[in-house]
Short mmCIF file of C-alpha atoms and ligand atoms in Angstrom, two decimals:
data_model
loop_
_atom_site.label_atom_id
_atom_site.label_comp_id
_atom_site.label_asym_id
_atom_site.label_seq_id
_atom_site.Cartn_x
_atom_site.Cartn_y
_atom_site.Cartn_z
CA MET A 24 -0.06 0.06 0.14
CA ARG A 25 1.20 3.51 -0.58
CA THR A 26 1.23 6.51 1.54
CA PRO A 27 -1.68 8.62 0.73
CA ASN A 28 -0.45 12.25 -0.05
CA LEU A 29 -0.80 13.37 3.66
CA MET A 30 1.24 16.81 3.90
CA ILE A 31 1.97 18.30 7.28
CA ASP A 32 1.06 22.06 7.61
CA ALA A 33 4.44 23.67 7.84
CA GLU A 34 2.74 27.21 8.49
CA ARG A 35 0.79 26.01 11.27
CA LEU A 36 3.75 24.00 12.95
CA TRP A 37 5.90 27.29 12.74
CA SER A 38 3.11 29.12 14.07
CA ASP A 39 3.28 26.72 16.97
CA LEU A 40 7.04 27.19 17.39
CA MET A 41 6.84 30.85 17.42
CA GLU A 42 3.83 31.27 19.55
CA THR A 43 5.19 28.53 22.33
CA ALA A 44 8.68 30.50 22.07
CA ARG A 45 7.10 33.28 24.02
CA ILE A 46 6.59 31.24 27.20
CA GLY A 47 9.70 31.93 28.76
CA GLY A 48 11.08 34.00 25.64
CA THR A 49 13.88 35.88 26.33
CA THR A 50 14.95 39.30 25.02
CA LYS A 51 17.64 37.60 22.59
CA GLY A 52 15.29 35.39 21.13
CA GLY A 53 15.49 32.13 22.83
CA ILE A 54 13.55 30.38 25.84
CA ARG A 55 14.25 30.21 29.27
CA ARG A 56 11.73 27.37 30.43
CA LEU A 57 13.24 25.48 33.16
CA THR A 58 11.90 22.19 33.93
CA LEU A 59 8.82 22.32 36.36
CA THR A 60 8.91 26.17 36.58
CA ASP A 61 5.60 28.13 36.17
CA GLU A 62 6.82 28.56 32.43
CA ASP A 63 6.88 24.75 31.86
CA ARG A 64 3.50 24.66 33.74
CA ALA A 65 2.08 26.89 31.11
CA VAL A 66 3.41 25.32 28.04
CA ARG A 67 2.12 21.89 29.47
CA GLU A 68 -1.19 23.35 29.77
CA TRP A 69 -0.86 24.35 26.23
CA PHE A 70 0.17 21.20 24.90
CA ARG A 71 -2.54 19.35 26.82
CA SER A 72 -5.37 21.37 25.44
CA GLN A 73 -3.94 21.41 21.81
CA CYS A 74 -3.81 17.60 22.10
CA GLU A 75 -7.24 17.17 23.60
CA ARG A 76 -8.50 19.40 20.96
CA ILE A 77 -7.80 17.20 18.14
CA GLY A 78 -9.38 14.20 20.23
CA CYS A 79 -6.41 12.80 22.17
CA THR A 80 -6.74 11.70 25.82
CA VAL A 81 -3.75 13.09 27.66
CA ARG A 82 -2.45 10.91 30.71
CA ILE A 83 0.37 11.85 33.16
CA ASP A 84 2.40 9.45 34.90
CA GLU A 85 4.12 9.99 38.50
CA VAL A 86 7.03 11.85 37.40
CA GLY A 87 4.95 14.42 34.91
CA ASN A 88 5.60 12.61 31.56
CA MET A 89 2.71 13.61 29.44
CA PHE A 90 1.35 10.94 26.91
CA ALA A 91 -1.05 12.29 24.24
CA LEU A 92 -3.01 9.16 22.97
CA ARG A 93 -4.58 8.77 19.66
CA PRO A 94 -6.42 5.40 19.34
CA GLY A 95 -5.66 3.06 16.61
CA ARG A 96 -7.49 0.43 14.50
CA ARG A 97 -6.15 -2.20 16.79
CA ALA A 98 -6.38 -1.73 20.61
CA ASP A 99 -4.21 -4.79 21.06
CA LEU A 100 -0.94 -3.12 19.93
CA ALA A 101 1.14 -0.73 22.08
CA PRO A 102 1.06 2.82 20.69
CA ILE A 103 3.86 3.96 18.34
CA ALA A 104 5.16 7.17 20.20
CA ILE A 105 6.62 10.39 18.88
CA GLY A 106 8.36 12.31 21.84
CA SER A 107 10.58 14.75 22.79
CA HIS A 108 10.92 17.69 25.46
CA LEU A 109 9.32 20.96 25.97
CA ASP A 110 11.87 21.91 28.58
CA THR A 111 14.80 24.14 27.93
CA GLN A 112 18.07 25.41 29.11
CA PRO A 113 18.38 28.50 31.14
CA THR A 114 19.62 30.17 27.83
CA GLY A 115 17.97 27.83 25.68
CA GLY A 116 16.89 27.94 21.74
CA LYS A 117 13.59 27.81 20.31
CA PHE A 118 14.16 24.36 18.77
CA ASP A 119 15.86 21.91 20.97
CA GLY A 120 13.28 19.68 21.96
CA VAL A 121 10.42 21.61 21.44
CA LEU A 122 10.35 20.82 17.54
CA GLY A 123 10.21 17.16 18.23
CA VAL A 124 6.98 17.61 20.64
CA LEU A 125 5.22 20.35 18.05
CA ALA A 126 6.03 18.38 14.79
CA GLY A 127 4.52 15.41 16.48
CA LEU A 128 1.56 17.71 17.18
CA GLU A 129 1.18 18.69 13.59
CA CYS A 130 1.50 15.22 12.42
CA LEU A 131 -1.37 13.90 14.79
CA ARG A 132 -3.35 17.08 13.38
CA THR A 133 -2.64 16.07 9.74
CA LEU A 134 -4.05 12.76 10.32
CA HIS A 135 -6.85 13.72 12.58
CA GLU A 136 -7.85 16.26 9.66
CA ALA A 137 -7.53 13.70 7.14
CA GLY A 138 -9.29 11.06 9.16
CA TYR A 139 -6.40 8.68 8.90
CA GLU A 140 -6.83 5.67 11.13
CA THR A 141 -3.38 4.03 11.93
CA ASN A 142 -3.37 0.46 12.97
CA ALA A 143 -1.72 0.92 16.34
CA PRO A 144 -2.31 3.71 18.67
CA LEU A 145 -0.17 6.61 18.63
CA ALA A 146 1.31 8.54 21.42
CA LEU A 147 2.66 12.00 21.49
CA VAL A 148 5.30 12.34 24.37
CA ASN A 149 6.42 15.09 26.24
CA TRP A 150 9.21 13.80 28.72
CA THR A 151 9.93 15.68 32.03
CA ASN A 152 13.32 17.35 32.56
CA GLU A 153 15.26 16.25 29.65
CA GLU A 154 17.79 19.05 29.98
CA GLY A 155 18.96 18.63 33.63
CA SER A 156 20.13 22.02 33.92
CA ARG A 157 17.92 22.39 36.79
CA PHE A 158 17.62 18.82 38.54
CA ALA A 159 20.67 16.72 37.42
CA PRO A 160 20.57 14.21 35.66
CA ALA A 161 19.28 14.82 31.98
CA MET A 162 16.90 12.76 30.75
CA LEU A 163 15.19 12.12 33.70
CA GLY A 164 11.67 11.28 33.09
CA SER A 165 12.29 9.02 29.97
CA GLY A 166 14.95 7.34 32.14
CA VAL A 167 12.48 6.61 34.78
CA HIS A 168 9.90 5.51 32.06
CA ALA A 169 12.84 3.11 30.89
CA GLY A 170 13.52 2.02 34.34
CA VAL A 171 16.93 3.47 34.21
CA PHE A 172 15.82 5.39 37.47
CA ASP A 173 13.21 4.82 40.02
CA ARG A 174 10.55 7.36 41.07
CA ALA A 175 11.88 7.95 44.23
CA TYR A 176 15.32 8.77 42.95
CA ALA A 177 13.70 11.33 40.82
CA ASP A 178 11.48 12.63 43.58
CA ALA A 179 14.93 13.27 45.59
CA ARG A 180 17.00 15.02 42.78
CA GLN A 181 17.60 18.72 44.26
CA ASP A 182 18.12 21.85 42.20
CA PRO A 183 20.58 24.72 43.31
CA ALA A 184 17.94 26.68 45.72
CA GLY A 185 17.50 23.16 47.38
CA VAL A 186 14.15 22.45 45.92
CA LEU A 187 13.39 18.88 45.54
CA PHE A 188 12.25 17.41 42.07
CA GLY A 189 8.94 15.84 43.67
CA GLU A 190 8.06 19.38 45.23
CA ALA A 191 8.43 21.36 42.18
CA LEU A 192 6.43 18.71 40.09
CA ASP A 193 3.63 18.90 42.96
CA GLY A 194 3.94 22.59 42.91
CA ILE A 195 3.10 23.10 39.34
CA GLY A 196 0.40 20.32 39.50
CA PHE A 197 1.84 17.87 36.98
CA ARG A 198 1.94 14.66 39.10
CA GLY A 199 0.03 12.52 37.27
CA ASP A 200 -1.55 8.91 38.40
CA GLU A 201 -0.30 6.80 36.03
CA ARG A 202 2.51 4.44 37.55
CA VAL A 203 5.86 5.10 35.85
CA GLY A 204 6.31 3.01 33.12
CA SER A 205 2.87 1.52 32.95
CA ILE A 206 2.29 3.07 29.55
CA ALA A 207 3.88 0.62 27.47
CA LEU A 208 5.30 2.06 24.00
CA GLY A 209 5.55 -0.19 20.71
CA ALA A 210 8.38 2.04 19.37
CA MET A 211 9.38 5.81 19.43
CA PHE A 212 10.45 8.32 17.00
CA GLU A 213 12.02 11.60 17.93
CA LEU A 214 12.78 14.55 15.64
CA HIS A 215 15.29 16.78 16.72
CA ILE A 216 18.04 19.72 15.45
CA GLU A 217 21.57 18.07 14.93
CA GLN A 218 23.14 20.68 17.80
CA GLY A 219 26.02 20.06 15.34
CA PRO A 220 27.24 21.56 12.08
CA ILE A 221 27.75 18.35 9.94
CA LEU A 222 24.29 18.61 7.90
CA GLU A 223 24.55 22.06 7.16
CA GLU A 224 28.19 21.74 5.88
CA GLU A 225 26.99 19.06 3.71
CA GLY A 226 23.62 20.48 2.81
CA ARG A 227 21.86 17.67 3.51
CA THR A 228 18.51 17.96 4.95
CA ILE A 229 17.89 14.54 7.03
CA GLY A 230 19.78 12.94 9.19
CA VAL A 231 18.95 9.42 10.00
CA VAL A 232 20.56 9.09 13.28
CA LYS A 233 22.22 5.48 14.09
CA GLY A 234 22.65 5.61 17.78
CA VAL A 235 23.84 7.90 20.26
CA GLN A 236 27.51 8.33 21.54
CA GLY A 237 28.44 7.21 25.11
CA MET A 238 28.51 10.07 27.90
CA ARG A 239 30.02 10.31 31.15
CA TRP A 240 29.41 12.83 33.81
CA TYR A 241 31.87 13.31 36.59
CA ASP A 242 32.36 15.44 39.71
CA VAL A 243 35.58 16.43 40.72
CA GLU A 244 36.57 17.81 44.44
CA ILE A 245 39.92 19.52 44.93
CA VAL A 246 40.93 20.11 48.60
CA GLY A 247 43.71 22.30 49.57
CA ARG A 248 43.76 24.90 52.44
CA GLU A 249 42.20 28.58 52.62
CA SER A 250 44.71 31.06 54.04
CA HIS A 251 45.49 34.81 53.72
CA ALA A 252 46.10 36.15 50.18
CA GLY A 253 48.76 38.64 51.58
CA SER A 254 50.51 36.84 54.50
CA THR A 255 50.92 33.05 53.16
CA PRO A 256 54.08 32.90 51.00
CA MET A 257 53.81 31.03 47.48
CA ARG A 258 55.98 28.35 48.76
CA SER A 259 53.49 27.29 51.73
CA ARG A 260 49.92 27.38 49.45
CA LYS A 261 47.66 24.66 48.92
CA ASP A 262 45.65 26.42 46.23
CA ALA A 263 42.94 24.48 45.17
CA LEU A 264 41.98 26.67 41.96
CA SER A 265 45.47 26.46 40.55
CA VAL A 266 45.77 22.99 40.58
CA ALA A 267 42.03 22.71 38.99
CA ALA A 268 43.11 25.09 36.00
CA ARG A 269 45.80 22.54 35.36
CA LEU A 270 43.37 19.88 35.36
CA VAL A 271 41.28 21.70 32.97
CA ILE A 272 44.04 22.09 30.53
CA ASP A 273 44.97 18.39 31.10
CA VAL A 274 41.31 17.13 30.13
CA GLU A 275 41.21 19.46 27.10
CA ARG A 276 44.89 17.74 25.90
CA LEU A 277 43.50 14.44 26.85
CA ALA A 278 40.57 14.65 24.72
CA ARG A 279 42.11 16.57 21.62
CA ASP A 280 44.58 13.45 21.37
CA VAL A 281 41.79 11.07 20.90
CA ALA A 282 39.60 10.96 17.65
CA ASP A 283 36.04 11.64 18.12
CA ALA A 284 36.32 12.60 21.72
CA VAL A 285 34.81 15.61 23.27
CA ALA A 286 35.41 16.61 27.01
CA THR A 287 34.38 19.63 28.65
CA VAL A 288 34.82 21.41 32.25
CA GLY A 289 31.77 23.32 32.10
CA MET A 290 30.94 24.17 35.86
CA VAL A 291 33.76 25.12 38.63
CA ALA A 292 32.66 26.42 41.91
CA VAL A 293 35.41 28.08 43.93
CA HIS A 294 35.51 28.07 47.90
CA PRO A 295 35.35 30.48 49.72
CA ASN A 296 35.40 32.52 46.43
CA SER A 297 36.86 35.34 48.09
CA ARG A 298 39.41 37.95 46.37
CA ASN A 299 41.70 37.85 49.62
CA VAL A 300 41.45 34.25 50.39
CA VAL A 301 43.79 31.53 48.68
CA PRO A 302 40.97 29.33 47.41
CA GLY A 303 40.69 25.86 49.82
CA ARG A 304 38.27 23.81 47.88
CA VAL A 305 37.25 23.72 44.11
CA ASN A 306 34.64 21.68 42.75
CA LEU A 307 34.17 21.32 38.85
CA SER A 308 32.13 19.03 36.54
CA ILE A 309 33.90 16.95 33.45
CA ASP A 310 31.46 15.98 30.56
CA LEU A 311 32.94 13.17 28.47
CA ARG A 312 31.61 11.27 25.22
CA HIS A 313 32.59 9.16 22.54
CA PRO A 314 30.88 6.36 20.38
CA ASP A 315 32.78 3.78 21.92
CA ALA A 316 33.04 2.38 25.65
CA ALA A 317 36.48 1.12 25.73
CA VAL A 318 37.90 4.82 24.76
CA LEU A 319 35.71 6.12 27.38
CA ASP A 320 37.49 3.75 30.05
CA GLU A 321 40.87 4.72 28.82
CA LEU A 322 40.22 8.63 28.99
CA GLU A 323 38.64 7.92 32.37
CA LEU A 324 41.85 6.30 33.48
CA GLY A 325 43.57 9.17 32.09
CA PHE A 326 42.03 11.73 34.01
CA GLU A 327 42.74 9.67 37.49
CA LYS A 328 46.35 9.62 36.27
CA VAL A 329 46.41 13.25 36.08
CA LEU A 330 44.68 13.51 39.43
CA LYS A 331 47.05 11.55 40.86
CA THR A 332 50.09 13.42 39.77
CA LEU A 333 48.28 16.77 40.71
CA GLU A 334 48.00 15.46 44.42
CA ALA A 335 51.48 13.81 44.38
CA GLU A 336 52.99 17.51 43.22
CA ASN A 337 50.89 19.91 45.21
CA ALA A 338 49.73 18.67 48.44
CA ILE A 339 46.07 18.77 47.70
CA THR A 340 43.42 15.70 47.72
CA ALA A 341 41.71 15.23 44.85
CA THR A 342 38.41 12.82 43.98
CA LEU A 343 37.27 11.93 40.57
CA THR A 344 33.42 10.53 41.05
CA ARG A 345 31.45 9.30 37.97
CA ILE A 346 27.91 10.41 38.83
CA TRP A 347 26.35 9.29 35.27
CA ASP A 348 27.13 6.67 32.63
CA SER A 349 25.27 6.79 29.67
CA PRO A 350 26.82 3.75 27.28
CA PRO A 351 26.85 4.08 23.37
CA VAL A 352 22.98 3.19 21.94
CA PRO A 353 22.44 1.72 18.68
CA PHE A 354 19.07 2.45 17.34
CA ASP A 355 16.31 0.12 16.10
CA GLU A 356 17.04 -1.03 12.13
CA GLY A 357 13.02 -1.37 11.63
CA CYS A 358 12.59 2.16 12.98
CA LEU A 359 15.66 3.31 10.73
CA ALA A 360 14.76 1.55 7.44
CA SER A 361 11.12 3.56 7.93
CA ILE A 362 13.20 6.63 8.43
CA ARG A 363 15.32 6.14 5.35
CA LYS A 364 12.31 5.42 3.09
CA ALA A 365 10.57 8.31 4.04
CA SER A 366 13.37 10.45 3.58
CA GLU A 367 13.51 8.81 0.06
CA ASP A 368 10.14 9.14 -0.87
CA ALA A 369 9.79 12.72 0.61
CA GLY A 370 12.74 13.79 -2.25
CA PHE A 371 15.08 15.08 0.62
CA PRO A 372 19.01 14.49 0.93
CA TRP A 373 19.87 12.57 3.78
CA ARG A 374 22.71 10.84 5.52
CA GLU A 375 23.39 8.63 8.42
CA MET A 376 24.93 9.92 11.65
CA VAL A 377 25.58 9.22 15.45
CA SER A 378 24.26 11.85 17.57
CA GLY A 379 26.65 13.93 19.76
CA ALA A 380 24.52 14.81 22.28
CA GLY A 381 22.01 12.86 24.62
CA HIS A 382 18.49 12.36 23.98
CA ASP A 383 15.34 10.89 25.55
CA ALA A 384 15.54 8.44 22.48
CA ALA A 385 18.81 6.91 24.26
CA TYR A 386 16.69 5.69 27.15
CA ILE A 387 13.71 4.73 25.50
CA ALA A 388 15.52 2.47 23.10
CA ARG A 389 16.51 -0.10 25.88
CA ILE A 390 12.80 -0.80 25.86
CA ALA A 391 11.30 0.00 22.79
CA PRO A 392 12.34 -0.01 19.14
CA THR A 393 13.62 3.56 18.67
CA ALA A 394 15.34 5.80 16.14
CA MET A 395 16.14 9.76 15.49
CA ILE A 396 15.60 12.08 12.90
CA PHE A 397 18.04 15.19 12.82
CA ILE A 398 17.55 18.48 10.77
CA PRO A 399 20.13 21.37 10.42
CA CYS A 400 20.68 23.90 12.42
CA ALA A 401 22.45 27.36 11.64
CA GLY A 402 26.30 27.06 12.56
CA GLY A 403 25.57 23.96 14.34
CA LEU A 404 24.68 26.01 17.45
CA SER A 405 22.22 24.93 20.13
CA HIS A 406 21.91 25.51 24.16
CA ASN A 407 22.12 28.93 23.02
CA GLU A 408 19.39 31.93 22.21
CA GLU A 409 20.62 32.13 19.08
CA GLU A 410 19.89 28.40 17.97
CA ASP A 411 18.11 28.51 15.10
CA ALA A 412 16.23 25.84 12.30
CA SER A 413 14.69 27.15 9.03
CA PHE A 414 11.10 26.92 8.06
CA ASP A 415 11.78 24.61 5.29
CA ASP A 416 14.21 22.17 7.43
CA CYS A 417 11.36 22.11 10.04
CA ARG A 418 8.86 21.34 7.21
CA ALA A 419 10.94 18.57 5.85
CA GLY A 420 11.42 17.10 9.47
CA ALA A 421 8.21 16.95 10.36
CA GLN A 422 7.24 15.51 6.72
CA VAL A 423 9.60 12.77 7.37
CA LEU A 424 8.33 12.08 10.92
CA LEU A 425 4.82 11.54 9.75
CA GLN A 426 5.90 9.16 6.56
CA ALA A 427 8.42 7.19 8.84
CA VAL A 428 5.42 6.59 11.57
CA LEU A 429 2.89 5.62 8.88
CA ASP A 430 5.47 3.48 7.19
CA TYR A 431 6.36 1.69 10.40
CA ASP A 432 2.82 1.38 11.21
CA ARG A 433 1.90 -0.68 8.59
CA ARG A 434 4.69 -2.96 8.68
CA PHE A 435 4.78 -3.41 12.42
CA ALA A 436 0.95 -4.11 12.30
CA ASP A 437 1.93 -6.98 9.90
CA SER A 438 4.62 -8.38 11.70
CA VAL A 439 2.51 -8.51 14.99
CA PRO A 440 -0.26 -11.02 13.81
CA GLU A 441 2.67 -13.51 12.54
CA PHE A 442 4.18 -13.04 15.86
CA GLN A 443 1.11 -14.07 17.21
CA ARG A 444 0.30 -16.95 15.04
CA SER A 445 3.93 -18.48 15.75
CA ARG A 446 3.20 -18.50 19.60
CA SER A 447 -0.06 -20.11 19.29
CA GLY A 448 1.30 -22.40 16.70
CA ALA A 449 3.75 -23.77 19.23
CA ARG A 450 1.21 -24.58 21.89
ZN1 ZN B 510 16.73 18.18 23.45
#
């Protein structure tokens, strides 16, 4: 069966993007919509009402993940999901995450207006706290759904002001009563901006994302001794910050020496952070990524070696704690086949690629067939208020998303009866 000529309405998608960008909109044209804040509540309410307007039932789980469900012909099939996130970084852009949810909404509207009935039900998902900038770790809602974290762990996360995730969720009134993980998904597709420069540089419209590279987060604590900046001679100082500075340089050097590795020290806290006190303690973060777990191990060993050397040379103590490990994730071949076919059928130039950033899809891939679609963003810039994606590329991404979901739905529904037959035949 051929796909009917269902075309998404790009003007409507664009106007949704611009309308919701005003919720937490910044003067520089970006969005500040941290998870579980009043702005997040406002965009969640907008999302729920838009989904209900086209006949979807919106169910919410105990960590605030929102599932807009559209029935299919067969209630026995688990829904095919389209999902991403509506929260942003403190100085975030208009497309990171938001595009995946709003393009999904546009797909559902297109199906609704055409009266198109899929075989499997569909679920449009807004995952809670993807960004991880208010409550670490990132991808918390999808992680809980996939069983990587439990609900109690999520509730106990704390923001820099000491507010717990659970309190903030109750505060905005979005703790639902669906048990976490209870809404089973048959598959998931996530559309996202690339957040890197490759598609734009090559003049391609669609990235068929084969997987996500591995990621590790570390906390480092360096403890020296605070002392008077005027009366402590240089020879008798235990300056934690000068040691930290050397570590930052070495982290960069180690990553530069390994192909495809990236490492970032993005957060440094100096104690007591006073102009006339030799810094006694420094806490800093390291974000490390590579497509191969063995290489991550090697670099981690490298960091530990550097810290040992710095300890030996400087009379300070230094500890490296791995606080998060997200192994490399390969995506599902069946979902990828649907995205390739959709890109070909829709006539957009595409290439296969690996995601450099973490995404909700990385966790969902552990429990359901999953894959991602990328579109270019200007200059590869993301997590920045100037983040930008073109009208045409957003249209292309949403169209490929729709066609991939419909293609998967046809093949998925075909394969399930066979699975059931083979099981009953074995009895
Ligand atoms: Zn994102």
